[in-house]
mmCIF file of C-alpha atoms and ligand atoms in Angstrom:
data_model
loop_
_atom_site.group_PDB
_atom_site.id
_atom_site.type_symbol
_atom_site.label_atom_id
_atom_site.label_comp_id
_atom_site.label_asym_id
_atom_site.label_seq_id
_atom_site.Cartn_x
_atom_site.Cartn_y
_atom_site.Cartn_z
ATOM 1 C CA MET F 252 109.649 89.616 80.884
ATOM 2 C CA ASN F 253 108.911 90.478 77.225
ATOM 3 C CA ASP F 254 110.770 87.342 76.106
ATOM 4 C CA ALA F 255 107.947 85.294 77.595
ATOM 5 C CA TYR F 256 105.243 86.864 75.404
ATOM 6 C CA ASP F 257 104.513 86.965 71.689
ATOM 7 C CA ASN F 258 101.549 89.332 71.874
ATOM 8 C CA LEU F 259 102.280 91.595 74.839
ATOM 9 C CA ILE F 260 104.898 94.263 75.428
ATOM 10 C CA VAL F 261 105.546 94.598 79.156
ATOM 11 C CA ASP F 262 107.595 97.406 80.597
ATOM 12 C CA VAL F 263 108.207 98.447 84.210
ATOM 13 C CA ALA F 264 109.325 101.996 85.051
ATOM 14 C CA ASP F 265 108.900 104.111 88.192
ATOM 15 C CA ARG F 266 106.844 101.372 89.907
ATOM 16 C CA ILE F 267 104.330 101.308 87.037
ATOM 17 C CA ALA F 268 104.057 98.308 84.723
ATOM 18 C CA THR F 269 102.652 98.932 81.254
ATOM 19 C CA VAL F 270 101.120 95.992 79.434
ATOM 20 C CA ALA F 271 100.501 96.733 75.754
ATOM 21 C CA ILE F 272 98.499 94.282 73.671
ATOM 22 C CA ASN F 273 100.651 94.053 70.566
ATOM 23 C CA ARG F 274 98.805 92.888 67.445
ATOM 24 C CA PRO F 275 98.322 96.291 65.795
ATOM 25 C CA ASP F 276 97.757 94.859 62.302
ATOM 26 C CA LYS F 277 94.675 93.091 63.732
ATOM 27 C CA LEU F 278 93.700 96.126 65.840
ATOM 28 C CA ASN F 279 94.962 94.159 68.859
ATOM 29 C CA ALA F 280 92.099 91.648 68.609
ATOM 30 C CA LEU F 281 92.376 89.157 71.449
ATOM 31 C CA ASN F 282 93.143 85.710 70.111
ATOM 32 C CA SER F 283 93.405 82.834 72.570
ATOM 33 C CA ALA F 284 97.216 83.066 72.713
ATOM 34 C CA THR F 285 96.957 86.723 73.792
ATOM 35 C CA GLU F 286 94.336 85.878 76.413
ATOM 36 C CA ARG F 287 96.609 83.146 77.823
ATOM 37 C CA GLU F 288 99.441 85.658 78.033
ATOM 38 C CA LEU F 289 97.206 88.145 79.842
ATOM 39 C CA GLN F 290 96.197 85.387 82.272
ATOM 40 C CA ASP F 291 99.866 84.749 82.930
ATOM 41 C CA VAL F 292 101.154 88.300 83.261
ATOM 42 C CA PHE F 293 98.753 89.679 85.882
ATOM 43 C CA PRO F 294 99.610 87.318 88.762
ATOM 44 C CA ARG F 295 103.302 87.932 87.985
ATOM 45 C CA LEU F 296 102.888 91.704 88.142
ATOM 46 C CA ALA F 297 100.743 91.408 91.275
ATOM 47 C CA ALA F 298 103.578 89.466 92.942
ATOM 48 C CA ASN F 299 106.370 91.777 91.693
ATOM 49 C CA PRO F 300 107.490 94.086 94.535
ATOM 50 C CA ASP F 301 108.834 96.616 91.996
ATOM 51 C CA VAL F 302 105.326 97.151 90.632
ATOM 52 C CA GLY F 303 102.812 99.353 92.439
ATOM 53 C CA GLY F 304 100.256 99.741 89.657
ATOM 54 C CA ILE F 305 99.550 98.606 86.119
ATOM 55 C CA ILE F 306 98.514 100.303 82.863
ATOM 56 C CA VAL F 307 96.857 98.256 80.123
ATOM 57 C CA THR F 308 96.902 99.691 76.615
ATOM 58 C CA GLY F 309 96.941 98.753 72.940
ATOM 59 C CA ALA F 310 99.929 99.027 70.603
ATOM 60 C CA GLY F 311 99.606 101.329 67.591
ATOM 61 C CA GLU F 312 97.488 104.416 67.179
ATOM 62 C CA LYS F 313 94.171 102.965 66.122
ATOM 63 C CA ALA F 314 93.003 100.496 68.714
ATOM 64 C CA PHE F 315 93.029 99.620 72.362
ATOM 65 C CA VAL F 316 91.558 96.181 71.555
ATOM 66 C CA ALA F 317 88.990 95.660 68.754
ATOM 67 C CA GLY F 318 87.480 92.628 70.475
ATOM 68 C CA ALA F 319 87.911 88.916 70.565
ATOM 69 C CA ASP F 320 89.404 87.512 67.380
ATOM 70 C CA ILE F 321 86.352 87.043 65.172
ATOM 71 C CA GLY F 322 88.250 84.478 63.079
ATOM 72 C CA GLU F 323 88.518 82.245 66.168
ATOM 73 C CA LEU F 324 84.944 82.925 67.297
ATOM 74 C CA ALA F 325 83.403 82.017 63.970
ATOM 75 C CA GLY F 326 83.827 78.251 64.367
ATOM 76 C CA LEU F 327 82.674 77.876 67.979
ATOM 77 C CA GLY F 328 79.807 75.551 68.860
ATOM 78 C CA ALA F 329 77.700 75.794 72.024
ATOM 79 C CA THR F 330 80.034 73.881 74.343
ATOM 80 C CA GLU F 331 83.216 75.494 73.067
ATOM 81 C CA GLY F 332 81.518 78.894 73.181
ATOM 82 C CA LYS F 333 80.742 78.482 76.869
ATOM 83 C CA GLU F 334 84.315 77.380 77.568
ATOM 84 C CA PHE F 335 85.630 80.350 75.535
ATOM 85 C CA ALA F 336 83.528 82.727 77.630
ATOM 86 C CA PHE F 337 84.651 81.087 80.904
ATOM 87 C CA GLN F 338 88.297 81.416 79.877
ATOM 88 C CA GLY F 339 87.903 85.092 78.995
ATOM 89 C CA GLN F 340 85.984 85.777 82.179
ATOM 90 C CA THR F 341 88.765 84.107 84.190
ATOM 91 C CA THR F 342 91.373 86.284 82.496
ATOM 92 C CA PHE F 343 89.470 89.500 83.100
ATOM 93 C CA THR F 344 88.509 88.560 86.649
ATOM 94 C CA ARG F 345 92.230 88.212 87.409
ATOM 95 C CA ILE F 346 92.609 91.793 86.254
ATOM 96 C CA ALA F 347 89.561 93.030 88.185
ATOM 97 C CA GLN F 348 90.771 91.249 91.327
ATOM 98 C CA CYS F 349 94.372 92.429 90.979
ATOM 99 C CA PRO F 350 95.382 93.790 94.397
ATOM 100 C CA LYS F 351 97.220 96.666 92.687
ATOM 101 C CA PRO F 352 95.395 99.455 90.838
ATOM 102 C CA VAL F 353 94.948 98.820 87.110
ATOM 103 C CA VAL F 354 94.259 101.672 84.676
ATOM 104 C CA ALA F 355 93.150 101.132 81.088
ATOM 105 C CA ALA F 356 94.730 103.678 78.730
ATOM 106 C CA VAL F 357 92.188 103.492 75.913
ATOM 107 C CA ASN F 358 93.865 104.907 72.824
ATOM 108 C CA GLY F 359 91.346 103.892 70.126
ATOM 109 C CA TYR F 360 88.726 101.207 69.528
ATOM 110 C CA ALA F 361 87.700 99.347 72.699
ATOM 111 C CA LEU F 362 85.111 97.028 71.210
ATOM 112 C CA GLY F 363 83.622 93.774 72.441
ATOM 113 C CA GLY F 364 86.311 92.018 74.471
ATOM 114 C CA GLY F 365 88.299 95.283 74.324
ATOM 115 C CA CYS F 366 85.508 97.180 76.049
ATOM 116 C CA GLU F 367 85.198 94.288 78.516
ATOM 117 C CA LEU F 368 88.944 94.448 79.151
ATOM 118 C CA ALA F 369 88.694 98.190 79.805
ATOM 119 C CA ILE F 370 85.838 97.737 82.276
ATOM 120 C CA ALA F 371 87.671 94.933 84.094
ATOM 121 C CA CYS F 372 90.353 97.540 84.863
ATOM 122 C CA HIS F 373 89.769 99.712 87.917
ATOM 123 C CA LEU F 374 90.033 103.092 86.160
ATOM 124 C CA ARG F 375 89.916 104.204 82.523
ATOM 125 C CA VAL F 376 91.626 107.049 80.679
ATOM 126 C CA ALA F 377 90.263 107.683 77.170
ATOM 127 C CA SER F 378 92.010 109.469 74.342
ATOM 128 C CA THR F 379 89.784 111.667 72.173
ATOM 129 C CA ARG F 380 90.084 108.839 69.608
ATOM 130 C CA ALA F 381 88.663 106.204 71.969
ATOM 131 C CA ARG F 382 85.479 104.423 70.933
ATOM 132 C CA PHE F 383 83.793 102.085 73.396
ATOM 133 C CA GLY F 384 81.277 99.561 72.128
ATOM 134 C CA LEU F 385 79.763 96.124 72.606
ATOM 135 C CA PRO F 386 78.891 95.157 69.011
ATOM 136 C CA GLU F 387 78.392 91.420 69.734
ATOM 137 C CA VAL F 388 74.694 91.431 68.781
ATOM 138 C CA THR F 389 75.691 92.507 65.263
ATOM 139 C CA LEU F 390 77.574 89.174 65.056
ATOM 140 C CA GLY F 391 74.747 87.089 66.514
ATOM 141 C CA LEU F 392 76.538 86.977 69.855
ATOM 142 C CA ILE F 393 76.301 88.535 73.290
ATOM 143 C CA PRO F 394 79.202 89.887 75.359
ATOM 144 C CA GLY F 395 80.896 86.921 77.031
ATOM 145 C CA HIS F 396 83.840 88.368 78.952
ATOM 146 C CA GLY F 397 81.890 90.211 81.642
ATOM 147 C CA GLY F 398 80.204 92.914 79.528
ATOM 148 C CA THR F 399 76.651 92.087 80.541
ATOM 149 C CA GLN F 400 77.666 92.205 84.214
ATOM 150 C CA ARG F 401 80.401 94.781 84.752
ATOM 151 C CA LEU F 402 79.179 97.561 82.453
ATOM 152 C CA ALA F 403 75.864 98.120 84.256
ATOM 153 C CA ARG F 404 77.735 98.266 87.561
ATOM 154 C CA ILE F 405 79.768 101.205 86.206
ATOM 155 C CA ILE F 406 77.264 103.184 84.108
ATOM 156 C CA GLY F 407 73.873 101.824 85.215
ATOM 157 C CA THR F 408 71.519 99.348 83.571
ATOM 158 C CA GLY F 409 69.828 101.794 81.149
ATOM 159 C CA ARG F 410 73.025 102.990 79.516
ATOM 160 C CA ALA F 411 74.589 99.516 79.596
ATOM 161 C CA LEU F 412 71.540 98.033 77.869
ATOM 162 C CA GLU F 413 71.692 100.764 75.242
ATOM 163 C CA MET F 414 75.261 99.733 74.439
ATOM 164 C CA VAL F 415 74.589 95.979 74.631
ATOM 165 C CA LEU F 416 71.362 96.037 72.602
ATOM 166 C CA THR F 417 72.304 98.529 69.887
ATOM 167 C CA GLY F 418 76.035 97.833 69.588
ATOM 168 C CA ARG F 419 76.485 101.606 69.183
ATOM 169 C CA MET F 420 79.960 103.033 69.720
ATOM 170 C CA VAL F 421 80.320 105.650 72.436
ATOM 171 C CA ASP F 422 82.973 108.323 71.979
ATOM 172 C CA ALA F 423 85.355 109.564 74.663
ATOM 173 C CA GLU F 424 83.290 112.586 75.648
ATOM 174 C CA GLU F 425 80.099 110.575 76.096
ATOM 175 C CA ALA F 426 82.033 107.852 77.918
ATOM 176 C CA HIS F 427 83.376 110.510 80.265
ATOM 177 C CA SER F 428 79.941 111.990 80.907
ATOM 178 C CA TRP F 429 78.659 108.474 81.709
ATOM 179 C CA GLY F 430 81.501 107.728 84.123
ATOM 180 C CA LEU F 431 82.875 105.062 81.808
ATOM 181 C CA ALA F 432 86.059 107.075 81.327
ATOM 182 C CA ASN F 433 87.605 108.750 84.369
ATOM 183 C CA ALA F 434 89.533 111.222 82.204
ATOM 184 C CA VAL F 435 89.819 112.267 78.560
ATOM 185 C CA CYS F 436 92.999 113.524 76.917
ATOM 186 C CA GLU F 437 94.708 114.026 73.568
ATOM 187 C CA PRO F 438 95.870 110.772 71.924
ATOM 188 C CA ASP F 439 99.570 111.438 72.537
ATOM 189 C CA GLN F 440 98.866 112.040 76.238
ATOM 190 C CA VAL F 441 97.007 108.855 77.078
ATOM 191 C CA ILE F 442 99.881 106.982 78.731
ATOM 192 C CA ASP F 443 101.093 110.087 80.591
ATOM 193 C CA THR F 444 97.557 110.771 81.820
ATOM 194 C CA ALA F 445 97.199 107.166 83.003
ATOM 195 C CA ARG F 446 100.607 107.420 84.704
ATOM 196 C CA SER F 447 99.681 110.591 86.538
ATOM 197 C CA LEU F 448 96.356 109.076 87.647
ATOM 198 C CA LEU F 449 98.243 106.044 88.981
ATOM 199 C CA ALA F 450 100.892 108.274 90.562
ATOM 200 C CA GLN F 451 98.131 109.840 92.673
ATOM 201 C CA VAL F 452 97.381 106.358 94.026
ATOM 202 C CA LEU F 453 100.971 105.174 94.377
ATOM 203 C CA ASP F 454 101.962 107.762 96.943
ATOM 204 C CA LYS F 455 99.202 106.489 99.242
ATOM 205 C CA ALA F 456 99.513 103.609 101.710
ATOM 206 C CA PRO F 457 99.698 100.457 99.534
ATOM 207 C CA LEU F 458 97.840 98.142 101.917
ATOM 208 C CA ALA F 459 95.093 100.718 102.382
ATOM 209 C CA VAL F 460 94.782 100.991 98.593
ATOM 210 C CA GLN F 461 94.555 97.200 98.361
ATOM 211 C CA TYR F 462 91.867 96.988 101.065
ATOM 212 C CA ALA F 463 89.914 99.877 99.518
ATOM 213 C CA LEU F 464 89.914 98.145 96.124
ATOM 214 C CA GLU F 465 88.875 94.860 97.683
ATOM 215 C CA THR F 466 85.982 96.150 99.764
ATOM 216 C CA THR F 467 84.639 98.421 97.013
ATOM 217 C CA LEU F 468 84.722 95.755 94.297
ATOM 218 C CA ARG F 469 83.688 92.722 96.359
ATOM 219 C CA GLY F 470 81.031 94.793 98.053
ATOM 220 C CA GLU F 471 79.241 95.217 94.713
ATOM 221 C CA ASP F 472 78.250 91.559 94.867
ATOM 222 C CA MET F 473 77.058 91.615 98.476
ATOM 223 C CA GLY F 474 74.055 92.853 100.355
ATOM 224 C CA LEU F 475 74.645 96.101 102.277
ATOM 225 C CA ASP F 476 74.992 94.375 105.667
ATOM 226 C CA ASP F 477 77.649 91.939 104.446
ATOM 227 C CA GLY F 478 79.421 94.701 102.534
ATOM 228 C CA LEU F 479 79.524 96.922 105.608
ATOM 229 C CA TYR F 480 80.809 94.024 107.700
ATOM 230 C CA MET F 481 83.623 93.459 105.179
ATOM 231 C CA GLU F 482 84.390 97.187 105.213
ATOM 232 C CA ALA F 483 84.654 97.189 109.024
ATOM 233 C CA THR F 484 86.903 94.102 108.938
ATOM 234 C CA LEU F 485 89.269 95.651 106.383
ATOM 235 C CA PHE F 486 89.156 98.987 108.230
ATOM 236 C CA GLY F 487 90.333 97.030 111.280
ATOM 237 C CA MET F 488 93.102 95.406 109.256
ATOM 238 C CA ALA F 489 94.199 98.852 108.033
ATOM 239 C CA CYS F 490 94.317 99.987 111.679
ATOM 240 C CA GLY F 491 96.706 97.105 112.350
ATOM 241 C CA THR F 492 99.292 98.310 109.800
ATOM 242 C CA ASP F 493 102.493 100.280 110.450
ATOM 243 C CA ASP F 494 101.458 102.523 107.564
ATOM 244 C CA MET F 495 98.327 103.614 109.420
ATOM 245 C CA ARG F 496 100.493 104.609 112.415
ATOM 246 C CA GLU F 497 102.800 106.477 110.034
ATOM 247 C CA GLY F 498 99.973 108.150 108.070
ATOM 248 C CA THR F 499 98.151 109.448 111.138
ATOM 249 C CA ALA F 500 101.405 110.472 112.886
ATOM 250 C CA ALA F 501 102.604 112.324 109.772
ATOM 251 C CA PHE F 502 99.304 114.229 109.596
ATOM 252 C CA LEU F 503 99.517 115.226 113.250
ATOM 253 C CA GLU F 504 103.195 116.202 112.892
ATOM 254 C CA LYS F 505 102.443 118.142 109.673
ATOM 255 C CA ARG F 506 104.915 116.174 107.550
ATOM 256 C CA LYS F 507 104.744 113.882 104.515
ATOM 257 C CA PRO F 508 104.205 110.208 105.402
ATOM 258 C CA GLU F 509 106.684 107.511 104.399
ATOM 259 C CA PHE F 510 104.733 104.362 103.724
ATOM 260 C CA LYS F 511 106.419 100.949 103.754
ATOM 261 C CA ALA F 512 103.551 98.641 102.730
ATOM 262 C CA ARG F 513 103.542 97.062 106.190
HETATM 263 N N1 COA U 4 88.907 90.087 65.171
HETATM 264 C C1 COA U 4 89.755 89.752 64.181
HETATM 265 N N2 COA U 4 90.313 90.642 63.349
HETATM 266 C C2 COA U 4 89.975 91.920 63.501
HETATM 267 C C3 COA U 4 89.088 92.350 64.501
HETATM 268 C C4 COA U 4 88.548 91.359 65.378
HETATM 269 N N3 COA U 4 87.742 91.664 66.381
HETATM 270 N N4 COA U 4 88.942 93.679 64.422
HETATM 271 C C5 COA U 4 89.710 94.082 63.402
HETATM 272 N N5 COA U 4 90.345 93.016 62.837
HETATM 273 C C6 COA U 4 91.256 93.005 61.719
HETATM 274 C C7 COA U 4 90.542 93.176 60.381
HETATM 275 O O1 COA U 4 90.026 91.940 59.927
HETATM 276 C C8 COA U 4 91.664 93.685 59.523
HETATM 277 O O2 COA U 4 92.509 92.610 59.196
HETATM 278 P P1 COA U 4 93.074 92.453 57.666
HETATM 279 O O3 COA U 4 93.892 93.699 57.441
HETATM 280 O O4 COA U 4 93.889 91.203 57.720
HETATM 281 O O5 COA U 4 91.863 92.389 56.787
HETATM 282 C C9 COA U 4 92.452 94.572 60.473
HETATM 283 O O6 COA U 4 92.133 94.117 61.778
HETATM 284 C C10 COA U 4 92.101 96.045 60.368
HETATM 285 O O7 COA U 4 90.707 96.181 60.555
HETATM 286 P P2 COA U 4 89.728 96.952 59.519
HETATM 287 O O8 COA U 4 88.355 96.403 59.690
HETATM 288 O O9 COA U 4 90.312 96.891 58.145
HETATM 289 O O10 COA U 4 89.836 98.430 60.068
HETATM 290 P P3 COA U 4 88.741 99.590 59.905
HETATM 291 O O11 COA U 4 89.421 100.834 60.336
HETATM 292 O O12 COA U 4 88.141 99.561 58.548
HETATM 293 O O13 COA U 4 87.573 99.230 60.952
HETATM 294 C C11 COA U 4 86.688 98.508 63.074
HETATM 295 C C12 COA U 4 87.838 99.231 62.326
HETATM 296 C C13 COA U 4 87.132 98.382 64.523
HETATM 297 C C14 COA U 4 85.412 99.333 62.960
HETATM 298 C C15 COA U 4 86.488 97.119 62.441
HETATM 299 O O14 COA U 4 87.744 96.449 62.363
HETATM 300 C C16 COA U 4 85.567 96.222 63.245
HETATM 301 O O15 COA U 4 84.364 96.411 63.228
HETATM 302 N N6 COA U 4 86.141 95.208 63.945
HETATM 303 C C17 COA U 4 85.358 94.234 64.673
HETATM 304 C C18 COA U 4 84.874 94.808 65.987
HETATM 305 C C19 COA U 4 84.003 93.811 66.696
HETATM 306 O O16 COA U 4 82.944 93.423 66.256
HETATM 307 N N7 COA U 4 84.472 93.371 67.881
HETATM 308 C C20 COA U 4 83.742 92.481 68.733
HETATM 309 C C21 COA U 4 84.136 91.084 68.496
HETATM 310 S S1 COA U 4 83.189 90.006 69.563
#
C-alpha cells in the first residue's frame, strides 16, 4: 500500500493499521498532495477486512502535524480558500465517519490542521511532548478543517474559544485534564499506548463498536429525541447480530466470547 503514497507510511500489523504522515522536514505540514492521500487511504482501510482499527501519527520526533502547509495557504483568495476548507473538511470527515475506531498518536506539535486532524480521530493519545494549538488567528485565518466545530464538542465552548481566539498551545497534561487527550505517555511509548487503547476495543464485537461510534458521533448533531431514536434503532440492529447472541451466551456460560463480525 505504501507504493501508492508519497507522503504517508502505511503499515498493517495485528489488525491495526498505522498511518504516519511523512514530511518530517516540514514538521509533517499537510500540503494538498498529503490531504489527497489521506482522503484515499481511509476508505481503503475501512474496507480492508484485515484492519480492525487505525492509528494516525506523524513521522519523526518533533511533530504530529504542524498544520496546513502555510506556503500553499499564502496565495489563496476567497473562492479558493473556501474550496480549500471544503476539501480539508471532506478529508477529516472521512476519518471522523470511519466505521472503525481511529486513534491519533500525537507525538509532538498538533497545530492548526494537525490539531483538527487529531480531533477528527475518535480517541487521542498524547506524548509528553505533544502541543495542541489552533494558531490560525496569528496568520489572519480561522480554523477551516473542522476546528471551530469539533473542538467545542470535545472540550466545551469556553476552552475551545480560548484555543481558537488566543492561538495558545496546550501541553499534554492540560490537554488530558480537558479531555482532549485520552491518555498521556512518554514519547517513545505513544504508538504502544495507542495500540493498547485500540486493543481494548478490538476484542469487542466489531459491529457493536461500529454502531456505538455511529450513534455517539451522529447523535451530536441531532436533537435528543432523534438521537435516542437512532440509538434504539442501532440497539435493535445489534440485537439482530450473531455476535450479540455469542456475547450474551458467553457471559451466561462464563466463558470468553468469540466474535465474528456478523
Ligand atoms: N507549513 C509549512 N511549513 C511548515 C509548517 C507549516 N504549517 N510548520 C513548519 N514548517 C516548516 C518550517 O517552515 C521549516 O521549514 P524549513 O526548514 O524549510 O525552513 C520546518 O518546517 C521546521 O520548522 P521550524 O519553524 O524551523 O521549527 P521550530 O522548531 O523552530 O518551530 C513550530 C516549530 C511548530 C512552532 C513552527 O514551525 C510553527 O509555528 N509552524 C507553523 C504552525 C502553524 O501556524 N500552523 C497552522 C497553519 S494554518
